[in-house]
XYZ file of C-alpha atoms in Angstrom:
696
model
C 82.422 129.643 86.355
C 81.211 128.902 82.834
C 80.486 125.135 82.612
C 82.283 124.913 79.266
C 85.586 126.252 80.671
C 87.953 123.378 81.125
C 89.345 122.818 84.602
C 92.695 122.210 83.008
C 93.972 122.654 79.531
C 97.442 121.945 78.143
C 98.044 123.814 74.739
C 100.943 122.789 72.575
C 102.899 122.047 75.722
C 106.681 121.351 75.415
C 108.807 120.445 78.337
C 112.599 120.277 78.409
C 115.378 119.357 80.823
C 118.603 121.368 80.591
C 121.855 119.444 81.168
C 125.501 120.186 80.466
C 125.181 118.753 76.913
C 122.264 121.148 76.231
C 118.470 120.979 76.022
C 116.773 117.656 76.206
C 113.165 117.812 74.986
C 111.142 115.478 77.205
C 107.504 116.326 75.975
C 106.688 117.777 72.557
C 103.487 119.317 71.303
C 101.203 117.989 74.076
C 97.588 118.872 74.235
C 95.021 117.941 77.011
C 91.655 119.252 77.994
C 89.709 118.140 81.052
C 86.248 119.258 81.888
C 84.626 119.451 85.336
C 83.979 116.037 86.792
C 85.777 114.259 83.947
C 88.513 111.631 84.383
C 91.340 111.172 81.791
C 93.785 108.403 81.645
C 97.416 108.839 80.524
C 99.001 105.571 79.383
C 102.252 104.454 77.736
C 105.571 102.734 78.378
C 108.070 103.953 80.977
C 109.927 107.069 79.723
C 107.072 108.250 77.487
C 106.534 111.515 79.541
C 103.443 110.705 81.621
C 104.864 111.769 84.959
C 106.735 114.722 83.353
C 103.381 116.075 82.204
C 102.012 115.753 85.774
C 105.078 117.462 87.353
C 104.734 120.319 84.759
C 101.055 120.862 85.682
C 102.084 121.068 89.348
C 105.110 123.246 88.471
C 107.423 120.787 90.219
C 109.990 120.567 87.434
C 113.041 121.057 89.589
C 116.076 123.282 88.928
C 117.028 121.698 85.647
C 113.530 121.301 84.050
C 110.992 123.659 82.698
C 108.235 124.425 80.165
C 109.899 125.399 76.938
C 106.695 126.259 75.057
C 102.912 126.242 75.142
C 100.642 126.891 78.078
C 99.047 125.139 81.102
C 95.674 126.785 81.722
C 93.838 126.294 85.004
C 90.341 127.657 84.741
C 91.585 129.693 81.823
C 94.563 131.230 83.626
C 98.111 130.322 82.458
C 99.898 128.694 85.368
C 103.329 129.334 83.663
C 102.854 133.025 84.296
C 101.771 132.656 87.969
C 103.856 133.907 90.896
C 105.177 131.478 93.428
C 102.542 132.720 95.894
C 99.638 132.024 93.467
C 101.054 128.606 92.809
C 101.179 127.855 96.533
C 97.502 128.805 96.860
C 96.543 126.358 94.088
C 98.769 123.419 94.851
C 97.448 121.050 97.569
C 94.060 122.867 97.700
C 92.606 123.268 94.232
C 95.014 120.772 92.514
C 96.175 117.755 94.473
C 98.505 114.910 93.473
C 98.753 111.305 94.703
C 102.132 109.626 93.967
C 103.088 106.029 93.341
C 104.799 105.345 96.602
C 102.759 106.544 99.717
C 105.814 106.773 101.991
C 107.248 109.401 99.629
C 104.345 111.612 100.563
C 104.329 110.917 104.320
C 106.810 112.252 106.828
C 108.000 109.249 108.907
C 108.621 111.395 111.952
C 105.148 112.939 112.189
C 101.883 111.309 113.316
C 99.218 110.938 110.627
C 96.871 113.393 112.391
C 99.480 116.201 112.342
C 100.215 115.637 108.585
C 96.505 115.632 107.726
C 95.708 118.731 109.781
C 98.446 120.695 108.165
C 96.554 120.805 104.804
C 93.460 122.671 105.730
C 95.221 124.799 108.354
C 97.707 126.051 105.725
C 95.294 126.507 102.851
C 92.184 127.671 104.706
C 93.523 129.044 107.962
C 90.986 127.042 110.029
C 91.436 126.040 113.647
C 93.270 122.882 114.755
C 89.978 121.476 116.182
C 88.137 122.009 112.927
C 91.007 120.584 110.938
C 91.100 117.480 113.197
C 87.338 116.989 112.908
C 87.499 117.226 109.077
C 90.536 114.798 108.978
C 88.775 112.240 111.110
C 85.580 112.497 108.928
C 87.696 111.928 105.740
C 89.560 109.005 107.365
C 86.137 107.408 107.869
C 85.245 108.204 104.230
C 88.341 106.394 102.999
C 87.192 103.386 105.002
C 90.063 103.165 107.505
C 89.316 101.399 110.846
C 89.506 103.216 114.175
C 90.038 106.757 112.879
C 91.346 108.058 116.294
C 93.966 105.293 116.346
C 95.009 106.044 112.718
C 95.318 109.790 113.594
C 97.704 108.921 116.457
C 99.781 106.469 114.425
C 103.098 107.027 112.604
C 103.208 105.983 108.930
C 105.368 102.926 109.623
C 102.627 101.540 111.825
C 100.207 101.246 108.829
C 100.147 98.799 105.965
C 100.844 99.874 102.383
C 97.120 100.018 101.559
C 96.357 102.039 104.711
C 99.197 104.448 103.882
C 97.782 105.014 100.410
C 94.334 105.674 101.793
C 95.805 108.296 104.112
C 97.489 109.936 101.181
C 94.216 109.928 99.289
C 92.533 111.542 102.299
C 95.345 114.163 102.453
C 94.839 114.942 98.745
C 91.052 115.313 99.099
C 91.022 117.341 102.374
C 90.603 120.669 100.694
C 88.162 119.306 98.135
C 90.391 119.939 95.016
C 88.923 120.629 91.650
C 91.685 118.540 89.974
C 93.266 115.333 91.347
C 96.373 113.874 89.542
C 97.070 110.190 90.319
C 100.456 108.968 89.304
C 100.444 105.211 89.336
C 98.773 105.192 92.756
C 98.171 101.476 92.978
C 101.255 99.977 91.350
C 102.823 98.907 94.578
C 99.603 97.423 96.008
C 97.951 93.957 95.806
C 95.157 93.658 93.286
C 92.614 93.222 96.064
C 93.799 96.451 97.812
C 93.970 98.119 94.423
C 90.278 97.296 93.712
C 89.269 98.898 96.987
C 91.444 102.023 96.416
C 90.055 102.521 92.806
C 86.448 102.220 93.938
C 87.158 104.641 96.758
C 88.735 107.294 94.510
C 85.969 107.027 91.927
C 83.266 107.366 94.654
C 84.832 110.269 96.435
C 85.757 112.127 93.276
C 82.115 111.715 92.039
C 80.716 112.968 95.374
C 83.044 116.073 95.242
C 82.825 116.738 91.556
C 86.576 116.354 91.289
C 88.252 116.052 87.804
C 90.951 113.377 87.594
C 94.114 112.709 85.533
C 94.915 109.045 86.081
C 98.494 108.028 85.003
C 98.968 104.263 84.603
C 100.514 101.547 82.452
C 97.540 99.316 83.437
C 94.982 99.664 80.549
C 92.450 97.597 82.517
C 92.537 100.065 85.332
C 92.031 102.967 82.862
C 88.966 101.205 81.501
C 87.490 100.931 85.033
C 88.237 104.467 86.052
C 88.326 106.939 83.168
C 85.980 108.601 80.621
C 88.713 109.464 78.024
C 92.244 108.225 77.334
C 95.412 109.706 76.009
C 98.168 107.336 74.838
C 101.674 108.786 74.992
C 104.871 107.649 73.243
C 108.303 109.276 73.498
C 106.941 112.604 74.787
C 103.998 112.895 72.392
C 100.313 112.051 72.622
C 99.829 109.570 69.753
C 96.168 108.658 70.244
C 93.214 110.079 72.242
C 89.473 109.666 72.454
C 86.807 108.280 74.765
C 87.722 105.041 76.493
C 85.132 103.046 74.515
C 86.292 104.492 71.167
C 89.976 103.660 71.809
C 89.432 100.299 73.422
C 87.122 99.123 70.639
C 89.141 100.480 67.622
C 92.721 101.568 67.846
C 94.048 103.635 65.039
C 97.689 104.168 65.998
C 100.126 101.186 65.605
C 101.599 101.880 69.057
C 98.210 101.767 70.782
C 97.422 98.485 68.990
C 100.883 97.176 69.995
C 100.133 97.898 73.694
C 96.827 96.037 73.521
C 98.454 93.102 71.703
C 100.944 92.813 74.621
C 98.182 92.369 77.236
C 97.090 88.867 78.352
C 93.397 89.101 77.598
C 91.165 85.975 78.166
C 91.496 84.786 74.542
C 95.326 84.702 74.573
C 97.018 81.282 74.635
C 100.794 80.832 75.251
C 101.008 78.062 72.590
C 98.561 78.888 69.851
C 97.842 82.644 70.356
C 100.828 84.138 72.181
C 101.124 87.709 73.100
C 102.746 90.034 70.470
C 105.519 92.187 71.920
C 106.525 95.574 70.408
C 109.969 95.070 68.991
C 112.803 97.489 69.880
C 112.616 100.077 72.658
C 111.591 103.655 73.223
C 114.205 106.128 71.868
C 116.156 108.477 74.097
C 114.778 112.048 73.830
C 117.988 113.282 71.976
C 117.916 110.344 69.641
C 114.361 110.608 68.335
C 114.029 109.847 64.596
C 112.798 112.398 62.093
C 109.089 112.312 61.388
C 107.201 109.671 63.395
C 108.897 108.846 66.721
C 107.489 105.350 66.613
C 108.808 104.707 63.042
C 111.765 102.391 63.954
C 109.501 100.116 65.955
C 106.513 100.179 63.547
C 105.664 97.254 61.259
C 103.685 99.621 59.052
C 106.451 102.259 58.587
C 106.651 103.618 54.993
C 109.903 105.306 53.887
C 109.261 108.781 52.361
C 105.861 109.035 54.129
C 106.504 108.442 57.837
C 110.008 109.968 58.073
C 109.386 113.456 56.853
C 108.031 116.387 58.985
C 106.782 116.190 62.566
C 103.591 114.187 62.528
C 100.393 116.019 63.573
C 97.307 114.684 65.302
C 94.324 114.108 62.906
C 90.861 112.745 63.331
C 90.147 109.086 62.720
C 87.782 108.232 59.856
C 84.070 109.049 60.681
C 85.047 110.460 64.103
C 85.003 114.008 65.599
C 86.478 112.944 68.903
C 89.145 110.206 68.343
C 92.457 111.349 67.057
C 95.769 109.732 66.206
C 99.208 110.898 65.310
C 99.881 108.793 62.162
C 100.638 109.632 58.547
C 98.959 106.374 57.409
C 95.857 106.898 59.487
C 93.042 104.754 57.914
C 95.443 103.412 55.314
C 96.898 100.557 57.253
C 96.232 96.836 56.534
C 96.745 95.329 60.075
C 97.383 91.873 58.600
C 100.844 93.095 57.337
C 102.148 93.060 60.909
C 105.483 91.282 61.351
C 105.045 89.067 64.434
C 107.922 87.561 66.499
C 106.739 83.993 66.598
C 106.508 82.676 70.209
C 103.968 80.068 69.271
C 104.661 76.342 69.309
C 103.407 72.954 70.343
C 103.279 72.635 74.132
C 105.970 70.415 75.580
C 104.462 67.166 76.840
C 103.959 67.146 80.672
C 106.247 64.619 82.220
C 106.685 62.955 85.593
C 106.680 64.753 88.968
C 109.983 66.661 89.438
C 109.123 68.757 92.532
C 106.899 67.657 95.400
C 105.945 69.394 98.699
C 104.464 67.324 101.465
C 102.836 69.129 104.423
C 105.577 71.807 104.409
C 105.683 74.251 107.281
C 107.942 77.206 107.749
C 107.761 79.170 111.018
C 110.009 82.030 112.189
C 110.591 82.266 115.948
C 110.122 85.626 117.599
C 111.431 86.292 121.117
C 110.009 88.908 123.400
C 112.216 89.683 126.409
C 110.023 92.322 127.986
C 109.141 91.936 131.658
C 105.409 91.427 130.778
C 106.243 88.517 128.353
C 108.530 86.823 130.916
C 105.933 87.142 133.693
C 103.106 85.697 131.469
C 105.402 83.086 130.080
C 104.778 84.272 126.520
C 108.264 85.220 125.576
C 108.288 83.040 122.448
C 105.914 83.270 119.417
C 105.999 82.313 115.782
C 105.447 83.800 112.401
C 103.579 81.032 110.572
C 104.821 81.896 107.038
C 103.914 78.582 105.424
C 101.341 76.152 106.879
C 100.786 72.601 105.635
C 101.820 73.253 101.952
C 101.315 70.258 99.652
C 101.461 70.293 95.858
C 103.418 68.858 92.881
C 105.119 70.233 89.818
C 105.818 68.079 86.769
C 108.388 68.218 83.995
C 107.637 70.942 81.449
C 104.750 72.216 83.618
C 104.200 75.757 84.831
C 102.737 75.926 88.347
C 101.707 79.437 89.463
C 101.610 80.497 93.148
C 99.233 83.455 93.573
C 98.018 85.466 96.556
C 98.374 88.828 98.179
C 101.683 90.184 99.708
C 102.346 88.395 102.997
C 100.682 85.104 101.964
C 104.012 83.183 102.011
C 104.899 82.944 98.253
C 108.417 84.337 98.528
C 109.119 82.425 101.811
C 108.259 79.205 99.975
C 110.630 80.252 97.133
C 113.402 80.748 99.685
C 112.852 77.263 101.165
C 112.964 75.735 97.671
C 116.251 77.549 96.916
C 117.752 76.592 100.248
C 117.926 80.209 101.526
C 115.679 79.025 104.310
C 115.086 75.472 105.650
C 111.667 73.960 106.368
C 110.433 73.738 109.961
C 108.731 70.503 109.158
C 107.477 68.503 106.176
C 109.292 67.582 103.027
C 110.496 69.133 99.758
C 111.469 66.475 97.236
C 113.424 67.243 94.032
C 113.613 64.244 91.713
C 112.698 62.165 94.780
C 115.582 63.576 96.929
C 114.651 65.320 100.160
C 116.008 68.944 100.109
C 113.777 70.888 102.468
C 116.158 70.658 105.451
C 119.351 71.254 103.386
C 120.417 74.892 103.255
C 122.218 76.471 100.349
C 125.656 76.096 101.951
C 125.152 72.384 102.395
C 123.898 71.743 98.868
C 126.487 70.508 96.276
C 126.976 72.265 92.962
C 124.916 69.741 90.952
C 121.902 70.135 93.348
C 122.173 73.982 93.217
C 122.308 73.946 89.370
C 119.049 71.939 89.216
C 117.076 74.670 91.046
C 117.640 78.228 89.805
C 115.744 81.487 90.215
C 114.723 84.540 88.104
C 114.205 87.494 90.440
C 111.695 90.299 90.350
C 113.891 93.287 89.882
C 116.520 92.837 87.116
C 118.208 96.146 88.290
C 119.260 94.608 91.630
C 120.497 91.210 90.537
C 123.339 92.056 88.203
C 126.753 93.368 89.380
C 127.201 96.845 87.787
C 130.963 96.474 87.717
C 131.091 93.332 85.578
C 130.208 92.623 82.012
C 127.144 90.572 81.110
C 129.372 87.820 79.652
C 131.563 87.501 82.811
C 128.451 87.197 85.083
C 126.941 84.407 82.985
C 130.387 82.718 82.525
C 130.850 82.698 86.325
C 127.745 80.573 86.745
C 128.838 78.161 84.007
C 132.280 77.758 85.589
C 130.691 77.221 89.009
C 128.632 74.292 87.791
C 131.216 72.901 85.388
C 134.553 73.388 87.149
C 136.732 71.718 84.516
C 135.331 73.734 81.476
C 137.806 75.554 79.349
C 137.587 79.375 78.967
C 136.862 78.955 75.231
C 134.053 76.494 75.853
C 132.628 78.704 78.607
C 132.678 81.794 76.324
C 131.013 79.753 73.577
C 128.258 78.644 76.044
C 127.675 82.372 77.119
C 127.141 83.190 73.374
C 124.693 80.299 73.050
C 122.746 81.500 76.085
C 122.540 85.023 74.654
C 121.129 83.403 71.453
C 118.698 81.524 73.613
C 117.265 84.731 75.194
C 117.418 86.544 71.871
C 120.131 89.092 72.688
C 122.875 90.154 70.349
C 126.204 88.369 71.066
C 128.105 91.600 71.442
C 126.032 92.143 74.671
C 128.504 89.865 76.368
C 130.914 92.835 76.467
C 128.384 95.297 77.808
C 127.735 96.300 81.477
C 124.271 96.297 82.995
C 123.992 100.087 82.861
C 124.031 99.844 79.076
C 120.973 97.639 78.945
C 117.287 98.389 79.210
C 115.075 96.741 81.976
C 113.807 94.120 79.569
C 117.294 93.301 78.337
C 118.553 92.899 81.969
C 115.727 90.547 82.668
C 116.724 88.502 79.621
C 120.307 88.327 81.054
C 118.814 87.182 84.397
C 116.987 84.408 82.519
C 120.202 83.433 80.608
C 122.094 83.244 83.912
C 119.315 81.123 85.501
C 119.507 78.590 82.627
C 123.348 78.546 82.585
C 123.354 75.372 84.810
C 120.665 73.470 82.785
C 118.233 73.546 85.743
C 115.237 71.123 86.094
C 113.230 73.718 88.043
C 113.242 77.480 87.720
C 111.494 79.564 90.392
C 110.411 82.955 88.765
C 109.501 85.434 91.550
C 107.334 88.208 89.931
C 109.791 88.282 86.962
C 107.588 90.629 84.864
C 106.036 92.951 87.500
C 108.765 95.666 87.033
C 108.465 95.596 83.206
C 106.316 97.435 80.764
C 103.584 95.385 79.111
C 105.415 95.185 75.801
C 108.580 93.894 77.514
C 106.442 91.588 79.630
C 105.023 89.976 76.530
C 108.548 89.362 75.100
C 109.864 87.917 78.397
C 106.943 85.564 78.927
C 107.166 84.407 75.353
C 110.824 83.790 75.797
C 110.280 81.718 79.013
C 107.696 79.594 77.165
C 110.184 79.099 74.227
C 112.897 77.964 76.602
C 110.564 75.734 78.511
C 109.430 73.921 75.316
C 113.051 73.402 74.328
C 114.462 72.300 77.626
C 111.357 70.773 79.271
C 112.045 72.963 82.338
C 109.511 72.981 85.294
C 108.570 76.582 86.077
C 107.312 77.778 89.451
C 105.873 81.134 88.643
C 105.129 83.467 91.574
C 102.688 86.372 90.870
C 99.882 88.426 92.108
C 98.742 89.179 88.564
C 95.990 86.644 87.566
C 95.910 87.935 84.044
C 99.500 86.828 83.260
C 98.988 83.671 85.398
C 95.929 82.701 83.305
C 98.046 83.122 80.243
C 101.167 81.211 81.366
C 100.210 78.597 83.969
C 99.093 75.003 83.546
C 98.178 74.731 87.193
C 97.568 77.263 89.867
C 98.067 77.209 93.667
C 96.090 79.918 95.482
C 97.630 80.961 98.877
C 96.234 82.918 101.696
C 98.127 83.681 104.965
C 100.509 80.812 104.458
C 97.802 78.262 103.583
C 96.700 76.778 100.207
C 93.017 77.530 99.879
C 92.602 76.227 96.349
C 94.627 74.406 93.696
C 93.875 72.987 90.310
C 94.368 73.422 86.550
C 94.119 76.962 85.135
C 90.733 76.258 83.641
C 89.478 74.845 86.945
C 90.581 77.889 88.925
C 88.945 80.344 86.509
C 85.571 78.619 86.553
C 83.104 77.813 89.389
C 83.239 76.310 91.969
C 85.706 78.881 93.455
C 86.968 79.306 96.965
C 85.600 82.707 98.074
C 89.141 84.117 98.121
C 89.887 82.906 94.621
C 86.513 84.546 93.569
C 87.639 87.836 95.122
C 91.096 87.704 93.424
C 89.483 87.087 89.986
C 87.106 89.986 90.595
C 89.920 92.338 91.499
C 91.980 91.995 88.282
C 91.295 94.814 85.816
C 90.630 93.488 82.265
C 91.362 95.813 79.346
C 88.408 94.780 77.099
C 85.044 96.426 76.992
C 83.441 93.093 75.901
C 84.288 91.305 79.178
C 81.752 91.825 81.957
C 82.842 91.177 85.556
C 81.209 90.849 88.933
C 82.671 93.261 91.401
C 83.787 91.865 94.859
C 85.854 94.168 97.094
C 87.374 92.596 100.135
C 86.958 94.483 103.312
C 89.637 94.700 106.098
C 93.370 93.974 106.114
C 95.315 90.768 105.831
C 95.622 89.338 109.369
C 99.080 89.021 111.037
C 100.895 85.721 110.459
C 102.067 86.084 114.163
C 98.494 85.825 115.407
C 96.470 84.222 112.587
C 92.692 83.781 113.005
C 91.363 80.572 114.343
C 89.389 78.294 112.155
C 89.487 79.305 108.474
C 92.329 81.759 107.864
C 90.089 83.726 105.484
C 87.109 84.002 107.885
C 87.846 87.637 108.918
C 87.416 88.921 105.305
C 85.147 86.336 103.782
C 81.988 87.679 102.083
C 80.455 84.190 102.235
C 81.237 83.373 105.840
C 78.835 80.800 107.278
C 79.144 81.595 111.051
C 80.869 80.164 114.085
C 82.050 76.938 112.182
C 84.375 79.180 110.081
C 85.712 80.797 113.263
C 86.391 77.633 115.252
C 87.177 74.720 112.818
C 89.753 74.335 110.130
C 88.033 73.951 106.757
C 87.934 70.526 105.213
C 89.664 69.978 101.758
C 86.970 69.439 99.093
C 88.139 67.264 96.287
C 86.137 68.803 93.442
C 87.876 66.673 90.772
C 91.178 64.878 90.403
C 93.693 67.505 91.405
C 91.171 70.300 92.006
C 90.929 71.062 95.688
C 89.203 73.771 97.746
C 89.674 74.254 101.439
C 86.243 75.635 102.590
C 83.309 74.888 104.947
C 80.820 75.769 102.207
C 79.372 72.639 100.597
C 80.604 71.888 97.071
C 76.961 71.995 95.640
C 76.623 75.506 97.082
C 79.955 76.681 95.569
C 78.893 75.274 92.215
C 75.815 77.575 92.246
C 78.030 80.663 92.272
C 77.863 82.668 88.977
C 81.152 82.938 87.037
C 83.113 86.142 87.961
C 83.904 86.782 84.313
C 81.143 86.842 81.667
C 82.965 86.143 78.381
C 79.822 85.724 76.236
C 80.291 88.928 74.207
C 84.051 88.376 74.053
C 83.838 84.796 72.843
C 81.271 85.773 70.166
C 83.512 88.572 68.949
C 86.608 86.453 68.849
C 84.650 83.632 66.997
């Protein structure tokens, strides 16, 4: 093969879906070229066409979708003209794809070994013994423990991270020339994500595999890719090397994406994130000329709304391109910014206090063996000795991996669960042992929640107004219908939604708009404390910026205490006043945001900080990848809960004794056997020297 021949090339590719109303153009005029061993990132908001491009490359468009123009060339041969037999020979062997949800790629009724062996047997006609040997070897390469046990396991017996590693092994079994990764780490914790990303990069380099990495996470693209293509509404709007695009963005949309990301210099009060106004247009409602025009602060009538905009090279560049009629002619200071800045609300007295809170779930085993050994009863230790406070107008973030007990704690606060022992005090009143059914309306109104998924928390049959009004009437039984309706309109004003949205149903709203309704509903009872459980994780970065700005605006006005649950330390650094780091139901560190992000760290905090991708080439980061899986809360390790994965483990003391709490400063606590003076010698995870100089 000629080295200059691209592994894959999309030429003027257009993709459409065909429905009863006619043809819906999903992707228009898309070009992509990927060379041997190269990795390219595809980024953009949901609905911009990233996954549609991937499915078109794989020829998985379904019965109502198809390529309406252009070519997809694999080693120079047009895949759109290939027979089904030719495509079957390529898919899964020469081109492989890893999907966002690993269970969508695994058959729950088949053992892992059978599913892995199928790939080389089908594509290469090798023996079962040879296929099994190769599968075991690749399981070792993806760093899964006990390969034989994994081979004989069913998918449900593995964790999410293990399932994704199996899917990666399956995709790489036939040593493909092209690997397409469609949001492969979105559902995983940042620590697991860091390991998966390192693994894919290493294996792809060893095998010489080219990669197309689809993600909305720009930090992840910076860590994994050589070049980047930014998509908007079915078009590529900017492309170039990662360093070119990250260091100087030429398209307003690309700049808007970066302005929405909580980089280290962002500040919720003085330098808030800048969301992109409006929303992505539906394919059949795209404007004439530039598709981004209605959302662009630099739109010029008579220039940007004429013919379809073509890609052109950026000034003084032969590799970076942007689809903009005003390329090189924009004064970025003209941007119209939705102002989320403001003076921080003064922190008041303690509103919420947890004292030695424990939450255990009882498990009964009625098997004969359990009855004979007397071990018929065990416990899931979801929360263990939790103690912290939250003050008026303060944002306290709970961070940690899935399974660390964050959501269980939220349930106890809300009364959906009751504490096993310890106390939860709200305004001095003990509520930890009072379940939701025993709480009166005034107590329920003081503690409200914003949920992770806005799609599942609104009744599709009722209007937005009726759902908010129901909450108001619940907490103010004697309120008149007119006053309740006026209050609904005031709440819609509060979350910056048009008043006529009161008459709309949830299906008529975007994801970000639904989350704003969820926030309005949470504030309908004038709560003192709002528990926000991953409220932005299901949203695009531009919508995330608007929602976080909104929460801060409301907090400044109402002096609400916010308990913010997240695994994303970037957004936590931006929003939180104080941070509580949890691991396996225990608090391992707590302190102010500045204290948590600077040494001394708990080793787990250090690993969390290292795992978060940061979308800035000027930030240098130490790389720490945690080995092993999160232990079971049914049978937690003795001694320090983190000792089975700790890269700084001292020895037997960590295995046998609970770590002491080191009081680093007033309010900054670390639970660790390592002496404070040793922890203080640790280098910062993030080196912001170049970043600080550039910002200054």
